[in-house]
N, CA, C and O atoms as a GROMACS GRO file, in nm:
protein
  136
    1UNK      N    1   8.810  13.632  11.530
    1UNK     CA    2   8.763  13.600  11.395
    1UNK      C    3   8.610  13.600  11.387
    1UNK      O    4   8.549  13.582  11.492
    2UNK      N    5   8.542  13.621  11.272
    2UNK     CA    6   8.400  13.639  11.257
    2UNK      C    7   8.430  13.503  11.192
    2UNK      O    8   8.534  13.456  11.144
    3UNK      N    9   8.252  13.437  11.212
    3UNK     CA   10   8.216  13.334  11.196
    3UNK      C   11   8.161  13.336  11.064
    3UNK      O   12   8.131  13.231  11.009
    4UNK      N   13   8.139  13.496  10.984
    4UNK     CA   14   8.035  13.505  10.921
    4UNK      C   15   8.079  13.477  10.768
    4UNK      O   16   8.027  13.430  10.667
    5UNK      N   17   8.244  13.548  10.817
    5UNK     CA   18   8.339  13.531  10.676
    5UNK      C   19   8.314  13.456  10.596
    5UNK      O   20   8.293  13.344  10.642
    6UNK      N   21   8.304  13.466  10.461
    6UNK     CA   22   8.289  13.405  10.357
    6UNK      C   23   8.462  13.326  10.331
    6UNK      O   24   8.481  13.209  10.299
    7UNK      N   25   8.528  13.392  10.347
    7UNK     CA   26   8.640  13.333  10.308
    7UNK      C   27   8.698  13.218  10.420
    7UNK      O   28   8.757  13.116  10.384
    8UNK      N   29   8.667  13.256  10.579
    8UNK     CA   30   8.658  13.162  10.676
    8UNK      C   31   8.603  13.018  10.622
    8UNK      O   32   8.680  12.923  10.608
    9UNK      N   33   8.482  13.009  10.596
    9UNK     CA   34   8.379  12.928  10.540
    9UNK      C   35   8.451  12.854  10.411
    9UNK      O   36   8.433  12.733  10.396
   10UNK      N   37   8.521  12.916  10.331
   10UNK     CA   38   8.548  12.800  10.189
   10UNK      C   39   8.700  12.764  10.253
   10UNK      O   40   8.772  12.708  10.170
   11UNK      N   41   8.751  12.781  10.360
   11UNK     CA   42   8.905  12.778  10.414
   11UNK      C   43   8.821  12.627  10.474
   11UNK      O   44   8.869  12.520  10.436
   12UNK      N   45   8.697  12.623  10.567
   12UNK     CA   46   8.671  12.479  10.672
   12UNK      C   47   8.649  12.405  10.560
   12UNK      O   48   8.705  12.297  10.545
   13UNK      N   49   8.535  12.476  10.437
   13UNK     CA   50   8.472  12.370  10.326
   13UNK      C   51   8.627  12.248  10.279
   13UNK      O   52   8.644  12.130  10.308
   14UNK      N   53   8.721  12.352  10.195
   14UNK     CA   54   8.836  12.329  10.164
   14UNK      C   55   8.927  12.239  10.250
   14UNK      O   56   8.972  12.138  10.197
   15UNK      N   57   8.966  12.273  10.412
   15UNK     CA   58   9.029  12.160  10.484
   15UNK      C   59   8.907  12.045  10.517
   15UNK      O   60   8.943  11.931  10.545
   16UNK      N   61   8.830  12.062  10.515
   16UNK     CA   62   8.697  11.926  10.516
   16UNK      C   63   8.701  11.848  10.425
   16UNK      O   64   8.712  11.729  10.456
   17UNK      N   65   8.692  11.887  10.273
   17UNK     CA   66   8.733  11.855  10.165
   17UNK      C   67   8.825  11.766  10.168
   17UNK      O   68   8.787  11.649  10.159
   18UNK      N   69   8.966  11.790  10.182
   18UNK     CA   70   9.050  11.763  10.205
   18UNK      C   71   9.148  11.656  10.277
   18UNK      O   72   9.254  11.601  10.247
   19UNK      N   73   9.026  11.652  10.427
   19UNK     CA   74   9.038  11.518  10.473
   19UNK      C   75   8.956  11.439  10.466
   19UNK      O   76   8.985  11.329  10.513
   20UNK      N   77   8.835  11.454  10.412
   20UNK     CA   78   8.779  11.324  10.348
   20UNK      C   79   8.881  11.287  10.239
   20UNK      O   80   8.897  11.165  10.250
   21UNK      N   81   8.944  11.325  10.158
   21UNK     CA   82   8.942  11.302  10.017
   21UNK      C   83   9.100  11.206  10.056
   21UNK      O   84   9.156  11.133   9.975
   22UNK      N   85   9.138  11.225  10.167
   22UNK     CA   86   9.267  11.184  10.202
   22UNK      C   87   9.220  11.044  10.268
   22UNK      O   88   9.282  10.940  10.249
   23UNK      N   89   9.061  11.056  10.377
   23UNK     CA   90   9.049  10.962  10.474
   23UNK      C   91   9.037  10.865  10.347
   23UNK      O   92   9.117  10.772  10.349
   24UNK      N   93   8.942  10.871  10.227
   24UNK     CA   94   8.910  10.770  10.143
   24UNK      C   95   9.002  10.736  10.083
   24UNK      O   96   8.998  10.613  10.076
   25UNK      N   97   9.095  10.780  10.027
   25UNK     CA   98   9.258  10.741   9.959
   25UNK      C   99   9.308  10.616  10.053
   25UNK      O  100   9.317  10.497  10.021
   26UNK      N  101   9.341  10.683  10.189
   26UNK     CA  102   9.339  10.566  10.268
   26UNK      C  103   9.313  10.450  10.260
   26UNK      O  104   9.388  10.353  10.250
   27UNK      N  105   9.135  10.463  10.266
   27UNK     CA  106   9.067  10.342  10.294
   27UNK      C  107   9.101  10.254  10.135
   27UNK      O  108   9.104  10.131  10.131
   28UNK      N  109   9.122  10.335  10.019
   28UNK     CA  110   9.112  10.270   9.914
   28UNK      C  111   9.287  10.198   9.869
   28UNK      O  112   9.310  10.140   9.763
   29UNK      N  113   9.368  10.218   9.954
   29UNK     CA  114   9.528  10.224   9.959
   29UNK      C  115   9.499  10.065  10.077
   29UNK      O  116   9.511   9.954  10.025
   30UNK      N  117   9.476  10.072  10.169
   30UNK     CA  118   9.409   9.960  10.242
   30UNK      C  119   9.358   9.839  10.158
   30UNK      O  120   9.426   9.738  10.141
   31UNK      N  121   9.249   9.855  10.115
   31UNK     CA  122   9.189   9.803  10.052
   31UNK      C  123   9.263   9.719   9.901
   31UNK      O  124   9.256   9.608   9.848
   32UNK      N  125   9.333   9.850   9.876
   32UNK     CA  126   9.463   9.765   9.722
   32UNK      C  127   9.572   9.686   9.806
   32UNK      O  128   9.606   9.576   9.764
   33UNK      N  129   9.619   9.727   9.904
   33UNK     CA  130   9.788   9.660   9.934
   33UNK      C  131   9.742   9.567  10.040
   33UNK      O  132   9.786   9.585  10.154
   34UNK      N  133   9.654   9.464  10.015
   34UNK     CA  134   9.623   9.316  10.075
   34UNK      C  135   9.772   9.242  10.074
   34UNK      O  136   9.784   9.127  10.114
   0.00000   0.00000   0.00000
């Protein structure tokens, strides 16, 4: 695989995305069910 790919690149942006948006759900799911 090339590193250079544009489409490579919005595939990491996108799963990066993704698990932040999940890690903070988490933390905010935590945070509600005291």
């Amino acid at each position: 695989m090339r590193k250079t790919d544009p489409e490579l690149n919005v595939a990491a942006a996108l799963y990066a995305l993704a698990f932040v948006a999940a890690f903070v759900a988490a933390i905010v799911l935590a945070t509600c069910w005291r």
